mmCIF file of C-alpha atoms and ligand atoms in Angstrom:
data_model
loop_
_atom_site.group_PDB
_atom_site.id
_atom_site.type_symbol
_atom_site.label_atom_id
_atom_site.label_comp_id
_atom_site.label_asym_id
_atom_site.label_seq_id
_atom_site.Cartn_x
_atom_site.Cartn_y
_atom_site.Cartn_z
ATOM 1 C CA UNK A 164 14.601 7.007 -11.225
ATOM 2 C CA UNK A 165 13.472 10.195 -10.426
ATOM 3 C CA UNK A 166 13.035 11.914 -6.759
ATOM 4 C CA UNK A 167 9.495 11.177 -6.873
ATOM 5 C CA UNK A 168 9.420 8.164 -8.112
ATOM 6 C CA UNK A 169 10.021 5.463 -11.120
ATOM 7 C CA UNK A 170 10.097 6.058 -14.877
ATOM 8 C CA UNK A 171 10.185 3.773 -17.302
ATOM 9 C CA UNK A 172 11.871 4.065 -20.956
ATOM 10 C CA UNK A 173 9.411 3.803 -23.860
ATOM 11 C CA UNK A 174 10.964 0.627 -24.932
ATOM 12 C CA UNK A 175 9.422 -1.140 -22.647
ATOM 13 C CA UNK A 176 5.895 0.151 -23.267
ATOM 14 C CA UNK A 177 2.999 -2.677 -24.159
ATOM 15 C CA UNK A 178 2.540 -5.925 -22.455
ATOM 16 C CA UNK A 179 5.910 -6.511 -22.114
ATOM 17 C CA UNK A 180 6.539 -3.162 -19.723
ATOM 18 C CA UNK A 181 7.532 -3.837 -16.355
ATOM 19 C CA UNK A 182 6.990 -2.664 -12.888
ATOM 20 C CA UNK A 183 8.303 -3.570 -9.469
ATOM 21 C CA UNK A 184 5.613 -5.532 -7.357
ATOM 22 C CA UNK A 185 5.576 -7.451 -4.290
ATOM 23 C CA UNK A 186 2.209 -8.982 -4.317
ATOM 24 C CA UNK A 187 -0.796 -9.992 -5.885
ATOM 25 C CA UNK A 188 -3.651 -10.477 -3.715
ATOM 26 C CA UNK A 189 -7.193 -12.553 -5.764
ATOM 27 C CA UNK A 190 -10.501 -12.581 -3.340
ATOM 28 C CA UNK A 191 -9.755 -9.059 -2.267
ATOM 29 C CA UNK A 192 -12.869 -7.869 -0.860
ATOM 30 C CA UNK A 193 -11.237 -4.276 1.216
ATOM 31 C CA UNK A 194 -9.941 -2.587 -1.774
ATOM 32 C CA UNK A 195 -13.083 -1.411 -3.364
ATOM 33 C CA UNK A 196 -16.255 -2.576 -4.829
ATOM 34 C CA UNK A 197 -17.221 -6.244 -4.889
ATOM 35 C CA UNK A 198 -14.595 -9.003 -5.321
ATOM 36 C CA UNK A 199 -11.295 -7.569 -6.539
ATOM 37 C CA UNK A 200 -7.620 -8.284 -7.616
ATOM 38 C CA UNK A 201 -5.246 -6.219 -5.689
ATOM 39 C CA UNK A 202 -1.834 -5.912 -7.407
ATOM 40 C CA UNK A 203 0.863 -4.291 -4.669
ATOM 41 C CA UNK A 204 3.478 -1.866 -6.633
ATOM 42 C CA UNK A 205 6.286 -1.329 -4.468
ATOM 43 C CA UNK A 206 7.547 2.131 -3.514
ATOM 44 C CA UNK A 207 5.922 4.912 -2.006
ATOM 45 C CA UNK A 208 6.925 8.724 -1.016
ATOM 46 C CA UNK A 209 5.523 8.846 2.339
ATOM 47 C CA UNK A 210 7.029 6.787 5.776
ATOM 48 C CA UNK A 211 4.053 6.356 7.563
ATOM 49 C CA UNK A 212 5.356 5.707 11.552
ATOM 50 C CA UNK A 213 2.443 2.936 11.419
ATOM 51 C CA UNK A 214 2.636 1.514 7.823
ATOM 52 C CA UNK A 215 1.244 -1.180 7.259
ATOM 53 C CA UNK A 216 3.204 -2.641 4.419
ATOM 54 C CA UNK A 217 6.933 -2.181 5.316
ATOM 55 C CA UNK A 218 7.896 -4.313 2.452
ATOM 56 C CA UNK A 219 6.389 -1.652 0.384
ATOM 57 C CA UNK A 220 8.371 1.615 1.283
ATOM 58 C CA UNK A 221 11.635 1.060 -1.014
ATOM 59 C CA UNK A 222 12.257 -0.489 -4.567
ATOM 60 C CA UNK A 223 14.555 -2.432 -3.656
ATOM 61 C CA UNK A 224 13.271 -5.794 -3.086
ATOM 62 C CA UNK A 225 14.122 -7.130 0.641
ATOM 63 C CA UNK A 226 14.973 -10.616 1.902
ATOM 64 C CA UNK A 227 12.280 -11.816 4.167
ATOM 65 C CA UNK A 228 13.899 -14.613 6.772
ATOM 66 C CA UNK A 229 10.959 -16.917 8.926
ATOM 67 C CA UNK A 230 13.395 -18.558 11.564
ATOM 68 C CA UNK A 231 10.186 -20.782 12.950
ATOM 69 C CA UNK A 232 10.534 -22.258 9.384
ATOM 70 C CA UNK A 233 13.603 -23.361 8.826
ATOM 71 C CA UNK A 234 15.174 -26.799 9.625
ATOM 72 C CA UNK A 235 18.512 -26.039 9.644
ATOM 73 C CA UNK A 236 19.326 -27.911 6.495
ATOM 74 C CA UNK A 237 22.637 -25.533 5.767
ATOM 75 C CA UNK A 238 21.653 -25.168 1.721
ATOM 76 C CA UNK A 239 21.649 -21.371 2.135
ATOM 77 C CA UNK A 240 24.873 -21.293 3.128
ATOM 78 C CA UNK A 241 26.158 -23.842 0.961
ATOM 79 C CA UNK A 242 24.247 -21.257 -1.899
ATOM 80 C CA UNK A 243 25.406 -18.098 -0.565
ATOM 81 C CA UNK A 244 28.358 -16.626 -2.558
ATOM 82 C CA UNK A 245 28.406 -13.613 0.075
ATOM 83 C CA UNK A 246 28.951 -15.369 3.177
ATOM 84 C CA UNK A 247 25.940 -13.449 3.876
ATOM 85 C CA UNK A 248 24.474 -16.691 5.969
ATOM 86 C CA UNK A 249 25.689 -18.583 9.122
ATOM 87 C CA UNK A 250 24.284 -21.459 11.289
ATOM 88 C CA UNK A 251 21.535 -23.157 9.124
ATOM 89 C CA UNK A 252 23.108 -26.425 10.476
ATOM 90 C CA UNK A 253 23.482 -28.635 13.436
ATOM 91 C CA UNK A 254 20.606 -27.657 14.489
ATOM 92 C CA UNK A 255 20.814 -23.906 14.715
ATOM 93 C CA UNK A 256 18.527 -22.153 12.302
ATOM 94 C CA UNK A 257 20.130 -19.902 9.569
ATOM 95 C CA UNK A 258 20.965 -16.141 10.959
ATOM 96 C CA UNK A 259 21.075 -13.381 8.081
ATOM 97 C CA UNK A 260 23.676 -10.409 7.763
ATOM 98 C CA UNK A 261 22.214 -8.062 6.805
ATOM 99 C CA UNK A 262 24.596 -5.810 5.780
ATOM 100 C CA UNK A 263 26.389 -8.467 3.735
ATOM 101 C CA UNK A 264 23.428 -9.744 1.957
ATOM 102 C CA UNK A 265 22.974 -8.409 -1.604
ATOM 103 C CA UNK A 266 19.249 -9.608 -2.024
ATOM 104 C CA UNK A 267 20.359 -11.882 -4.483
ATOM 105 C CA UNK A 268 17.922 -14.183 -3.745
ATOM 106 C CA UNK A 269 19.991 -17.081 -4.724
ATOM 107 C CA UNK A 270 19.282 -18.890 -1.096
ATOM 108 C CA UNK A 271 15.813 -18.948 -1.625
ATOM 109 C CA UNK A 272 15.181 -21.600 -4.253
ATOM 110 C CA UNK A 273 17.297 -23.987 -2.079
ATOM 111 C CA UNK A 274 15.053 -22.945 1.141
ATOM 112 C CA UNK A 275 12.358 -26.463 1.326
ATOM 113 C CA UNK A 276 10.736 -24.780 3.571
ATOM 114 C CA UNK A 277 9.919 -21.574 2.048
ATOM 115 C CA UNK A 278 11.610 -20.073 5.326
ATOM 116 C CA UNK A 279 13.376 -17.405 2.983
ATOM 117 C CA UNK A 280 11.363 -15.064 0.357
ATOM 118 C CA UNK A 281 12.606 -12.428 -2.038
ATOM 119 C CA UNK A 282 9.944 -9.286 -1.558
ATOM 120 C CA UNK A 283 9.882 -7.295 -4.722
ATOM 121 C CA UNK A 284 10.157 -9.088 -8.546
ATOM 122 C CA UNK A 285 9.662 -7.733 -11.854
ATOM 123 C CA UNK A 286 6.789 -8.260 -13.714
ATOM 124 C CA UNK A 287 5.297 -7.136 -17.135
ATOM 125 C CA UNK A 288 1.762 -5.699 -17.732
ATOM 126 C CA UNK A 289 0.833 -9.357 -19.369
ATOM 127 C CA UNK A 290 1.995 -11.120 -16.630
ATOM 128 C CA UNK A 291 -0.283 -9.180 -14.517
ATOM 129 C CA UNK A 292 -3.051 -8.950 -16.368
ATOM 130 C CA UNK A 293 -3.220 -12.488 -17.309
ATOM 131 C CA UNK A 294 -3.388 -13.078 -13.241
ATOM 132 C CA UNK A 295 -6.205 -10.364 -12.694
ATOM 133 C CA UNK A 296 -7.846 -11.666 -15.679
ATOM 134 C CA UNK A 297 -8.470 -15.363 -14.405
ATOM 135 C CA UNK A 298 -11.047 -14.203 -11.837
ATOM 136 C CA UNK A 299 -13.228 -12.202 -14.391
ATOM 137 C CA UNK A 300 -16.185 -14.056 -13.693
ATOM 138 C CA UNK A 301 -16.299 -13.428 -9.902
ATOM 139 C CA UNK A 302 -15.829 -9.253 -10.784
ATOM 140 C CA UNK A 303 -18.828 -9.852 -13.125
ATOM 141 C CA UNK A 304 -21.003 -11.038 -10.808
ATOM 142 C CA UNK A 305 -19.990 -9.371 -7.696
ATOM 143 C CA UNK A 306 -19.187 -5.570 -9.498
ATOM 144 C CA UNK A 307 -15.277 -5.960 -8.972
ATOM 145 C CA UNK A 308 -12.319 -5.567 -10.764
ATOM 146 C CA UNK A 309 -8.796 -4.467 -10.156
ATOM 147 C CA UNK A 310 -7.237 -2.298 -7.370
ATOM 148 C CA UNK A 311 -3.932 -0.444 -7.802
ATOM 149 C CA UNK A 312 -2.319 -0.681 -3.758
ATOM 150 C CA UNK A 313 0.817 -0.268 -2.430
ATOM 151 C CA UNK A 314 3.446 1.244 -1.437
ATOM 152 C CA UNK A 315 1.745 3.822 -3.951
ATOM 153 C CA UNK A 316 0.785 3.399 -7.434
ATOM 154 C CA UNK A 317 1.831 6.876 -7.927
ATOM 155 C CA UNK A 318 5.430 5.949 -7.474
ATOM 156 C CA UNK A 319 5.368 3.820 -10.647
ATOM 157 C CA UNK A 320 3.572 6.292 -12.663
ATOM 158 C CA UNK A 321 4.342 4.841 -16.194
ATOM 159 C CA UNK A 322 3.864 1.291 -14.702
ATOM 160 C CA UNK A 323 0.271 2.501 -13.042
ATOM 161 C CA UNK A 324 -1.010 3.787 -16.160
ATOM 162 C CA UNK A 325 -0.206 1.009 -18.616
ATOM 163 C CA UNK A 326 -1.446 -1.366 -15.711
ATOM 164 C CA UNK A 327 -5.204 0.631 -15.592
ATOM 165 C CA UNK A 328 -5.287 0.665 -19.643
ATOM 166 C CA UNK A 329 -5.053 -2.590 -19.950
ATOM 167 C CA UNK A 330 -7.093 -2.922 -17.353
ATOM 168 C CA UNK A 331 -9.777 -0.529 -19.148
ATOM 169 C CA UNK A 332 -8.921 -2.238 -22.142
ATOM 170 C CA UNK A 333 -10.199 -5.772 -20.844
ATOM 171 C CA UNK A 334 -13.282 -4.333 -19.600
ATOM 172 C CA UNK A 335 -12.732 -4.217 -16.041
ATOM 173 C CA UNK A 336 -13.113 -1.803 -13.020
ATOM 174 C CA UNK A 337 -10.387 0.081 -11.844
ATOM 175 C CA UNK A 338 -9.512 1.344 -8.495
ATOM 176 C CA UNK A 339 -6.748 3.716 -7.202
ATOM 177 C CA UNK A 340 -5.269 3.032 -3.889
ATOM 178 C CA UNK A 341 -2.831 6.165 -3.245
ATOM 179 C CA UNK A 342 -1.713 8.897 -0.610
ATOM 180 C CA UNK A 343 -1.841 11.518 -3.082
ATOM 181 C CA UNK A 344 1.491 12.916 -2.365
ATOM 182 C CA UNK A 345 2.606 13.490 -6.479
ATOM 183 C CA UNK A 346 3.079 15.959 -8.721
ATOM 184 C CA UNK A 347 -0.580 16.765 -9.702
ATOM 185 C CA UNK A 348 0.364 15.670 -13.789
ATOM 186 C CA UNK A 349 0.527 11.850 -11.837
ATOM 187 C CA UNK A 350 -2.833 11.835 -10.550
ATOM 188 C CA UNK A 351 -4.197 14.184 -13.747
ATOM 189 C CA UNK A 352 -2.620 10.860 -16.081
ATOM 190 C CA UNK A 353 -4.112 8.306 -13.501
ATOM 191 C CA UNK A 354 -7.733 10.118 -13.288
ATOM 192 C CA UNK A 355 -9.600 9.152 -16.810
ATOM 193 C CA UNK A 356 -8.499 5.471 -16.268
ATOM 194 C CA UNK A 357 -9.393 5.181 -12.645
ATOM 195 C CA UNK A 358 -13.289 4.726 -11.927
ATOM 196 C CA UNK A 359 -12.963 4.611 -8.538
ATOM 197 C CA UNK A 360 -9.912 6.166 -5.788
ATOM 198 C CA UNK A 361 -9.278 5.008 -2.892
ATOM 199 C CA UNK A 362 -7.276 8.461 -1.343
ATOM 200 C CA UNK A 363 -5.914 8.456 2.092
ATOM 201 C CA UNK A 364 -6.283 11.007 4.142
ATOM 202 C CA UNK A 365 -3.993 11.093 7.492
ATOM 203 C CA UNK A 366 -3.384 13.626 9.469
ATOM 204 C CA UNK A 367 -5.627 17.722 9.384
ATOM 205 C CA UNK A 368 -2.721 19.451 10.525
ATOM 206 C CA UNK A 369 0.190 20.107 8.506
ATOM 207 C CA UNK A 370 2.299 19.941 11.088
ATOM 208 C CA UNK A 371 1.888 16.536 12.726
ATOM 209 C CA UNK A 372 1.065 15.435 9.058
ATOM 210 C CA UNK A 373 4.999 16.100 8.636
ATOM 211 C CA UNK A 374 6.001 14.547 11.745
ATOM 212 C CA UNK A 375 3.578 11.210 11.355
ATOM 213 C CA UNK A 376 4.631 10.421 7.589
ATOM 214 C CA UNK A 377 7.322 12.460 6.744
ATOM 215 C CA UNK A 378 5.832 15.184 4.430
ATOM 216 C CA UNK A 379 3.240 18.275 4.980
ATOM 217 C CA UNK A 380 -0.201 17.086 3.827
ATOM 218 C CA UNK A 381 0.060 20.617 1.339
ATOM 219 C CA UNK A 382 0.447 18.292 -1.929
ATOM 220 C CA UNK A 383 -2.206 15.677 -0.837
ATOM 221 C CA UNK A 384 -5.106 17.934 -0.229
ATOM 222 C CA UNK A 385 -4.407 20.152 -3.318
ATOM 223 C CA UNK A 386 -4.632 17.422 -5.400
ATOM 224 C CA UNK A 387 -7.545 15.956 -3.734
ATOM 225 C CA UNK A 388 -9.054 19.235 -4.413
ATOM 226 C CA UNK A 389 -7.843 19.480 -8.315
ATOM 227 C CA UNK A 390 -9.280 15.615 -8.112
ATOM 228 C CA UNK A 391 -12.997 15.936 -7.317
ATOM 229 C CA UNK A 392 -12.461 18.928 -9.278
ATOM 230 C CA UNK A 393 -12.340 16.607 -12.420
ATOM 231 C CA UNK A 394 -15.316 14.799 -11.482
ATOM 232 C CA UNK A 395 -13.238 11.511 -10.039
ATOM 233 C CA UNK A 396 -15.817 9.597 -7.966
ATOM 234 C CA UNK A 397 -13.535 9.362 -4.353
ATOM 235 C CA UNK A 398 -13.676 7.516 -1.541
ATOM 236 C CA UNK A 399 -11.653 9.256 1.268
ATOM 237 C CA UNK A 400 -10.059 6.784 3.930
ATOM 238 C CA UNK A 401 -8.721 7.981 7.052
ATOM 239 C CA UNK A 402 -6.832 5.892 9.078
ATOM 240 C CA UNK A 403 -7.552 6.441 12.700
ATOM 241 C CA UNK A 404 -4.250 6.022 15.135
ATOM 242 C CA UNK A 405 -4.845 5.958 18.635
ATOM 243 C CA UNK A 406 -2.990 8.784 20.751
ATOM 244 C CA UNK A 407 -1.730 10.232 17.112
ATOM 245 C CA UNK A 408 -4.202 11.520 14.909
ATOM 246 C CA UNK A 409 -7.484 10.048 17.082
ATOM 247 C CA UNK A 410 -8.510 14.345 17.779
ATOM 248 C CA UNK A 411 -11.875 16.038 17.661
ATOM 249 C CA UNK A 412 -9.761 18.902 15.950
ATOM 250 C CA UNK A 413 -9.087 16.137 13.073
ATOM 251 C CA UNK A 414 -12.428 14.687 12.594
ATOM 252 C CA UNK A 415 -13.828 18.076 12.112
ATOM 253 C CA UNK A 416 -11.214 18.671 10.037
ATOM 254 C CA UNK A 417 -11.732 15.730 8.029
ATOM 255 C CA UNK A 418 -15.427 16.496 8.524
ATOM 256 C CA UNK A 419 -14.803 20.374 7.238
ATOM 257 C CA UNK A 420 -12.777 18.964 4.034
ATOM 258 C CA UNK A 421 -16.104 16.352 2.781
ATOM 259 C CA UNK A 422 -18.549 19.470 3.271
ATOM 260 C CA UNK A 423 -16.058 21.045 0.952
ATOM 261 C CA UNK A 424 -16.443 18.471 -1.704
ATOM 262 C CA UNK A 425 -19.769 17.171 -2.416
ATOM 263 C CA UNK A 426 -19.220 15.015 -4.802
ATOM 264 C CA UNK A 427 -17.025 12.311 -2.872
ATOM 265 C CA UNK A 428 -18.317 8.912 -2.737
ATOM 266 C CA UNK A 429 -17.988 9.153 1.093
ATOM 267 C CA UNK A 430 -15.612 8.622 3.853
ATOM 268 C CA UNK A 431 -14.073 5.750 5.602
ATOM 269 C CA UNK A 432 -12.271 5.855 8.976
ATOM 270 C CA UNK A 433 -9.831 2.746 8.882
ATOM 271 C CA UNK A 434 -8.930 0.951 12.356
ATOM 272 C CA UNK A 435 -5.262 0.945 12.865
ATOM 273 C CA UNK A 436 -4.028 -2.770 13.245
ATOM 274 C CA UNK A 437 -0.202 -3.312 14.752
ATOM 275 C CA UNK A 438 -0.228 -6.868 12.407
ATOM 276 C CA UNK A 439 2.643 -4.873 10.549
ATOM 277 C CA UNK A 440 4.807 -5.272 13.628
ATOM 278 C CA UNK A 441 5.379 -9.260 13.069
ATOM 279 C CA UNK A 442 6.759 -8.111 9.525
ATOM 280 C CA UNK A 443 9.534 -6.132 10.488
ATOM 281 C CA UNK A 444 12.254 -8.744 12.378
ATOM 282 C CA UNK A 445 11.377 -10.785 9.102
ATOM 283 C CA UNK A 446 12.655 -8.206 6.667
ATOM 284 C CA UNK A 447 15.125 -6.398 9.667
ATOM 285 C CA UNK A 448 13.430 -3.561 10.154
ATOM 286 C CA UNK A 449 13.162 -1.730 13.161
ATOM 287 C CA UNK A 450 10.511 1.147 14.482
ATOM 288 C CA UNK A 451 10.569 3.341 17.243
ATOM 289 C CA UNK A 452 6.639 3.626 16.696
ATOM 290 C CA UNK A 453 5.302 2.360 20.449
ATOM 291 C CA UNK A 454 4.163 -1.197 21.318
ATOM 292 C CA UNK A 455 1.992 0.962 23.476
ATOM 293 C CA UNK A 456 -0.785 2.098 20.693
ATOM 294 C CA UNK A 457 -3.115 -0.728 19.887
ATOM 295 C CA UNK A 458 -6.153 -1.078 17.826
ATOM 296 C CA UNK A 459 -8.961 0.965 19.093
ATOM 297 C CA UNK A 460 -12.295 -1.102 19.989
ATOM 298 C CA UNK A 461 -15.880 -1.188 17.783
ATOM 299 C CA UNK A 462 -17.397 1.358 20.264
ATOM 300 C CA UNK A 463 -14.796 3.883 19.944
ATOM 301 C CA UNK A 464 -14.667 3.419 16.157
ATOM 302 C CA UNK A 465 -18.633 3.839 16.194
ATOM 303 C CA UNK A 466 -18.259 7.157 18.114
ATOM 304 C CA UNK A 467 -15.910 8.646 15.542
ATOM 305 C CA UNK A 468 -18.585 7.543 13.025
ATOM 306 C CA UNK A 469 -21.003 8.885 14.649
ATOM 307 C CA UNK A 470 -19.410 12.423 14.764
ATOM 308 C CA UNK A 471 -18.784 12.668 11.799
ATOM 309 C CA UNK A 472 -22.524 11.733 10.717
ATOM 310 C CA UNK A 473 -23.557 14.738 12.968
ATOM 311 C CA UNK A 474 -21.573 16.956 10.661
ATOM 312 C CA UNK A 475 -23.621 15.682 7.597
ATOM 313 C CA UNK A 476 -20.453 13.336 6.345
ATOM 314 C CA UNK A 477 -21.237 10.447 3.973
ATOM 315 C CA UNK A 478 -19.770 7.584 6.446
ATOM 316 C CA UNK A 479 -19.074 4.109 4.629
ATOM 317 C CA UNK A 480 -18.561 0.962 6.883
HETATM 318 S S1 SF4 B 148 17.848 -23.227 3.410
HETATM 319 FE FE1 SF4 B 148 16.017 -22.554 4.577
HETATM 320 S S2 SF4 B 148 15.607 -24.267 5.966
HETATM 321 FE FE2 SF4 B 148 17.703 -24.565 5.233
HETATM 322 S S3 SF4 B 148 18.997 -23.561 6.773
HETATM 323 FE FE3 SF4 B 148 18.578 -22.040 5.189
HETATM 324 S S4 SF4 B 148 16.766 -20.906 5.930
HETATM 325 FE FE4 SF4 B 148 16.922 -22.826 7.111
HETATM 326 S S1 SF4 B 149 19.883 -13.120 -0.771
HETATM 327 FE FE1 SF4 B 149 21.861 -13.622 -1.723
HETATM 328 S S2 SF4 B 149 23.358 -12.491 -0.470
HETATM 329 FE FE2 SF4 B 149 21.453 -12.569 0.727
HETATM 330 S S3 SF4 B 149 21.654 -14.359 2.029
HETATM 331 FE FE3 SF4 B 149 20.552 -15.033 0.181
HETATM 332 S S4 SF4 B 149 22.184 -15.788 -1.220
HETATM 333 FE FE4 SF4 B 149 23.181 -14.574 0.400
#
């Protein structure tokens, strides 16, 4: 694997390549045009404080433990060749150690319940495609198709671009979901087999950029740039994070950066949502992000709109 990201050997190219995913959403109806299937490649380069998808960040897959599930039936720790599980019986749910657990995933086929999930499998372009394919009719008639989300789809590059030819191949509309933080040969590969990208854009200022997700936003906004450059149709979304990146200075700025390219589709300011919190004792993660920064309400989400309107921006939603 390389720093920025998963290669795959040209033996495994075709149907039969694989990538590392962690879910496949049908009846998608946020990720793009009309009725989609989003498929979620793990990894991504960026660690968003807020993210919304933990499960997403690494390629590793992660053990996901739902205590309100289980019934203390004792079969993970009966499976568990790590002693990586106690409790589980006499009436004490299971607890996980993390630092002895391997991911296996051996406990979770003997887990009734479902209370234990493996988050990150293997799967080959076929497999995928033969799940995104099954809902063909409802793309058809709604102007779907498939969206590439994440983690980032940049982070599998090989994996991205078999995924959006066979895509193209079966006739079907392709989306992008990505931060844009890649070397710009990524996003030049990606461009003539994505009809529509979905690009974040997070933070104006370079500075808290680095601070918020962990990189300057240099990269992302060149490549944007080099992007609408090529004629990409793109939709800019913004996610808006109260007391973070919720400034005048940044809505001009993301204002000042849609004058400078006509040709996007428009832009979308995304309400932050904390849903990602209940996620994180499941997998055991932690965050120091505050409890304290909560959704912000219709009318404040209108007013950002709204300035942004003022300044001649394309707004969506
Ligand atoms: S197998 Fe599942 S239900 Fe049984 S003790 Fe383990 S986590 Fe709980
Ligand atoms: S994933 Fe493997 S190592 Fe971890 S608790 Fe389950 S069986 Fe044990």
């Amino acid at each position: 694997m390389s720093a920025r990201g998963l290669h795959l050997t040209p033996d495994t190219a075709g149907g039969r390549m694989k990538g590392r995913i962690f879910d496949i959403q049908r009846f998608s109806i946020h990720d793009g045009p009309g009725i989609r299937t989003t498929v979620f490649l793990k990894g991504c380069p960026l660690r968003c404080l807020w993210c919304g998808n933990p499960e997403s960040l690494t390629l590793e897959p992660l053990l996901s433990y739902m205590p309100d599930r289980c019934i203390a039936c004792g079969e993970c720790e009966r499976a568990c060749r790590f002693e990586a599980v106690s409790g589980g019986t006499a009436g004490a749910t299971a607890a996980i150690d993390r630092k002895a657990c391997t991911v296996c995933g051996e406990c979770v086929p003997v887990c009734d319940p479902k209370a234990l999930e493996r988050v990150g499998r293997d799967a080959t372009i076929g497999e995928v495609m033969a799940l995104v394919e099954r809902d063909r009719d409802y793309y058809a008639s709604s102007g779907g198709g498939i969206t590439l989300s994440g983690g980032d789809p940049v982070f599998q590059p090989d994996f991205a671009a078999a995924l959006l030819e066979a895509a193209r191949s079966a006739r079907l509309h392709t989306c992008v979901q990505t931060s844009g933080h890649a070397p710009w040969g990524v996003l030049a590969r990606l461009a003539p087999l994505t009809d529509l990208w979905l690009y974040d854009f997070k933070e104006t200022d370079p500075v808290l950029h680095k601070r918020f997700v962990g990189e300057s936003n240099e990269t992302i906004v060149d490549n944007l740039r080099r992007l609408h450059g090529t004629g990409a149709r793109i939709l800019l979304r913004c996610p808006m994070i109260p007391g973070h990146n919720d400034r005048d200075a940044h809505l001009d700025g993301i204002a000042a950066l849609a004058r400078e390219l006509p040709n996007l589709v428009g832009v979308e300011l995304l309400p932050y949502y904390d849903l990602w919190r209940a996620k994180l004792p499941r997998l055991g993660l932690s965050t120091t992000f505050p409890e304290t920064v909560k959704p912000p309400s219709r009318e404040t989400m209108k007013a950002w709109n709204e300035r942004l309107r003022r300044q001649a921006v394309k707004v969506q939603g």
